[in-house]
Amino acid sequence: MTTIPPVFDFGRWIEDHRDQLKPPVNNQQMWEPMGDFIVQVIGGPNQRTDFHLDPYEEWFYQYRGDMHVDLMTDDGPQRVDIREGAMWMLPRNIYHSPQRPDPDSIGIVIERIREEGTLEKFVWFCQACDALVHEVELQVRDIVADLPPVFEQFYTSERARTCGACGALHPGKG
């Protein structure tokens, strides 16, 4: 038997899940993954100090409010602004840090499901000289269970937060 997912009212879905789009988590998966994609709705505010590197593209659509994505590239830091109603495709293997300072913002992010054995990186760069300060590579199977220990390990370690290039101390959570 073929299962066809229903069409639904996105505005109503947002209102029904509004409490799940606030800190500390800020996101909600719209439905169980079908096929190759994870569809998440993400609310603001959300400001991160880590950068994520994953081997697949990510698609951003900013439904309400504005956001930006900080990038770290071979050419140095860059910023991509995604205004309300705009969409953007993040290429694979680019360090990125989504920032949603607007508390009323709502966006959709579509990512590929990671196959078993696929590793991702979470890194922090020096805010004084842009050098890599700390890096963790892991397979993320459950973001709620897998990521908090990675972040907490960095935030609580002065050694991990100290830049080897210039000696500056990364603030951690920001």
Short mmCIF file of C-alpha atoms in Angstrom, two decimals:
data_model
loop_
_atom_site.label_atom_id
_atom_site.label_comp_id
_atom_site.label_asym_id
_atom_site.label_seq_id
_atom_site.Cartn_x
_atom_site.Cartn_y
_atom_site.Cartn_z
CA MET A 1 0.00 0.00 0.00
CA THR A 2 1.37 3.41 -0.97
CA THR A 3 1.27 6.08 1.73
CA ILE A 4 0.82 9.63 0.50
CA PRO A 5 1.40 12.32 3.13
CA PRO A 6 -1.41 14.84 3.58
CA VAL A 7 -1.36 18.46 2.48
CA PHE A 8 -1.65 20.78 5.47
CA ASP A 9 -1.93 24.44 6.40
CA PHE A 10 1.60 25.61 7.26
CA GLY A 11 0.39 28.70 9.17
CA ARG A 12 -1.80 26.49 11.36
CA TRP A 13 1.11 24.06 11.87
CA ILE A 14 3.27 26.94 13.12
CA GLU A 15 0.60 28.08 15.58
CA ASP A 16 0.12 24.51 16.83
CA HIS A 17 3.89 24.06 17.38
CA ARG A 18 4.86 27.62 18.41
CA ASP A 19 6.08 26.50 21.86
CA GLN A 20 8.54 24.06 20.22
CA LEU A 21 10.12 26.82 18.10
CA LYS A 22 11.55 28.72 21.09
CA PRO A 23 14.82 28.33 23.02
CA PRO A 24 16.56 26.22 24.05
CA VAL A 25 15.90 23.87 21.10
CA ASN A 26 14.18 26.22 18.60
CA ASN A 27 13.33 23.58 16.02
CA GLN A 28 10.81 20.90 15.26
CA GLN A 29 10.91 18.23 12.62
CA MET A 30 7.71 18.55 10.58
CA TRP A 31 7.17 14.81 10.12
CA GLU A 32 9.11 11.60 10.35
CA PRO A 33 11.69 11.42 7.55
CA MET A 34 10.44 9.88 4.35
CA GLY A 35 13.05 9.01 1.80
CA ASP A 36 16.16 11.16 1.78
CA PHE A 37 15.22 14.39 3.57
CA ILE A 38 14.75 15.92 7.00
CA VAL A 39 12.39 18.92 7.02
CA GLN A 40 12.73 21.19 10.06
CA VAL A 41 10.99 24.38 11.08
CA ILE A 42 13.29 26.63 13.09
CA GLY A 43 12.31 29.64 15.17
CA GLY A 44 14.28 32.50 16.66
CA PRO A 45 16.05 33.70 18.58
CA ASN A 46 19.06 31.49 18.02
CA GLN A 47 22.65 32.71 18.06
CA ARG A 48 25.45 30.16 17.92
CA THR A 49 29.23 30.35 18.29
CA ASP A 50 29.93 26.97 16.67
CA PHE A 51 30.21 26.23 12.97
CA HIS A 52 28.89 23.05 11.39
CA LEU A 53 30.39 21.19 8.45
CA ASP A 54 28.31 18.51 6.81
CA PRO A 55 28.84 16.62 3.57
CA TYR A 56 25.46 17.56 2.06
CA GLU A 57 23.79 20.72 0.85
CA GLU A 58 21.22 22.46 3.06
CA TRP A 59 18.23 24.41 1.73
CA PHE A 60 17.01 27.45 3.70
CA TYR A 61 13.67 29.24 3.27
CA GLN A 62 12.92 32.19 5.53
CA TYR A 63 9.16 32.21 6.03
CA ARG A 64 8.95 35.01 8.63
CA GLY A 65 11.57 37.53 9.76
CA ASP A 66 15.21 37.64 8.72
CA MET A 67 18.25 35.54 9.50
CA HIS A 68 21.85 35.23 8.38
CA VAL A 69 24.36 32.43 8.04
CA ASP A 70 27.96 33.08 9.05
CA LEU A 71 30.42 31.16 6.89
CA MET A 72 34.10 30.37 7.25
CA THR A 73 35.66 29.80 3.84
CA ASP A 74 39.15 29.58 2.39
CA ASP A 75 38.78 33.34 1.76
CA GLY A 76 37.92 34.02 5.41
CA PRO A 77 34.63 34.84 7.13
CA GLN A 78 31.59 35.69 5.05
CA ARG A 79 27.93 36.35 5.79
CA VAL A 80 24.83 35.43 3.81
CA ASP A 81 21.66 37.38 4.66
CA ILE A 82 18.38 35.54 4.13
CA ARG A 83 15.47 37.97 4.29
CA GLU A 84 11.82 37.09 4.83
CA GLY A 85 10.50 35.28 1.76
CA ALA A 86 13.98 34.42 0.44
CA MET A 87 15.56 31.02 -0.01
CA TRP A 88 19.17 29.89 -0.31
CA MET A 89 21.07 26.66 -0.94
CA LEU A 90 24.19 26.15 1.19
CA PRO A 91 26.80 24.14 -0.73
CA ARG A 92 28.17 21.01 0.91
CA ASN A 93 31.37 21.07 3.00
CA ILE A 94 31.25 24.75 3.99
CA TYR A 95 31.61 25.73 7.63
CA HIS A 96 28.37 27.51 8.54
CA SER A 97 26.68 28.96 11.60
CA PRO A 98 22.99 29.90 11.24
CA GLN A 99 22.00 33.00 13.22
CA ARG A 100 18.41 33.97 13.95
CA PRO A 101 18.49 37.05 16.20
CA ASP A 102 14.84 37.92 15.45
CA PRO A 103 12.68 36.25 18.15
CA ASP A 104 9.69 36.08 15.78
CA SER A 105 11.56 34.54 12.85
CA ILE A 106 10.47 31.22 11.36
CA GLY A 107 12.41 29.32 8.72
CA ILE A 108 12.45 25.95 7.04
CA VAL A 109 15.66 23.98 6.59
CA ILE A 110 15.78 20.84 4.47
CA GLU A 111 18.76 18.52 4.89
CA ARG A 112 19.60 15.05 3.70
CA ILE A 113 19.41 12.16 6.11
CA ARG A 114 22.93 11.09 7.03
CA GLU A 115 23.72 7.54 6.06
CA GLU A 116 25.36 5.31 8.65
CA GLY A 117 29.06 6.15 8.80
CA THR A 118 28.64 9.77 7.66
CA LEU A 119 30.69 12.08 9.86
CA GLU A 120 30.06 15.76 10.54
CA LYS A 121 32.22 18.38 12.20
CA PHE A 122 31.41 20.98 14.80
CA VAL A 123 34.13 23.61 15.12
CA TRP A 124 34.87 26.92 16.77
CA PHE A 125 37.03 29.63 15.24
CA CYS A 126 38.99 32.30 17.10
CA GLN A 127 37.01 35.52 17.23
CA ALA A 128 40.28 37.50 17.20
CA CYS A 129 42.23 35.88 14.32
CA ASP A 130 39.82 33.37 12.65
CA ALA A 131 42.10 30.38 13.37
CA LEU A 132 40.52 27.02 14.16
CA VAL A 133 40.29 26.73 17.95
CA HIS A 134 38.49 23.40 18.49
CA GLU A 135 37.03 20.65 16.32
CA VAL A 136 34.89 17.59 17.01
CA GLU A 137 34.00 15.03 14.35
CA LEU A 138 31.20 12.56 14.96
CA GLN A 139 28.26 10.77 13.46
CA VAL A 140 25.10 12.56 14.53
CA ARG A 141 22.25 10.11 14.97
CA ASP A 142 20.14 12.17 17.38
CA ILE A 143 20.85 15.92 17.68
CA VAL A 144 19.10 16.14 21.06
CA ALA A 145 21.30 13.40 22.56
CA ASP A 146 24.53 13.75 20.57
CA LEU A 147 25.23 17.49 20.44
CA PRO A 148 24.81 18.85 24.00
CA PRO A 149 27.81 16.85 25.34
CA VAL A 150 29.99 18.14 22.46
CA PHE A 151 29.04 21.75 23.17
CA GLU A 152 29.31 21.39 26.95
CA GLN A 153 32.79 19.88 26.63
CA PHE A 154 33.92 22.95 24.68
CA TYR A 155 32.12 25.52 26.84
CA THR A 156 33.57 24.17 30.10
CA SER A 157 37.17 23.75 28.93
CA GLU A 158 39.38 26.83 28.96
CA ARG A 159 42.06 24.78 27.21
CA ALA A 160 39.69 23.86 24.35
CA ARG A 161 38.63 27.52 24.04
CA THR A 162 42.18 28.92 23.89
CA CYS A 163 43.43 29.77 20.41
CA GLY A 164 46.71 28.05 19.57
CA ALA A 165 47.55 30.77 17.03
CA CYS A 166 47.09 33.97 19.04
CA GLY A 167 46.24 32.87 22.59
CA ALA A 168 42.81 34.55 22.69
CA LEU A 169 40.14 32.86 24.76
CA HIS A 170 36.93 32.00 22.89
CA PRO A 171 33.93 33.14 24.97
CA GLY A 172 32.13 29.82 24.59
CA LYS A 173 28.38 30.26 24.42
CA GLY A 174 28.68 33.91 23.43
#
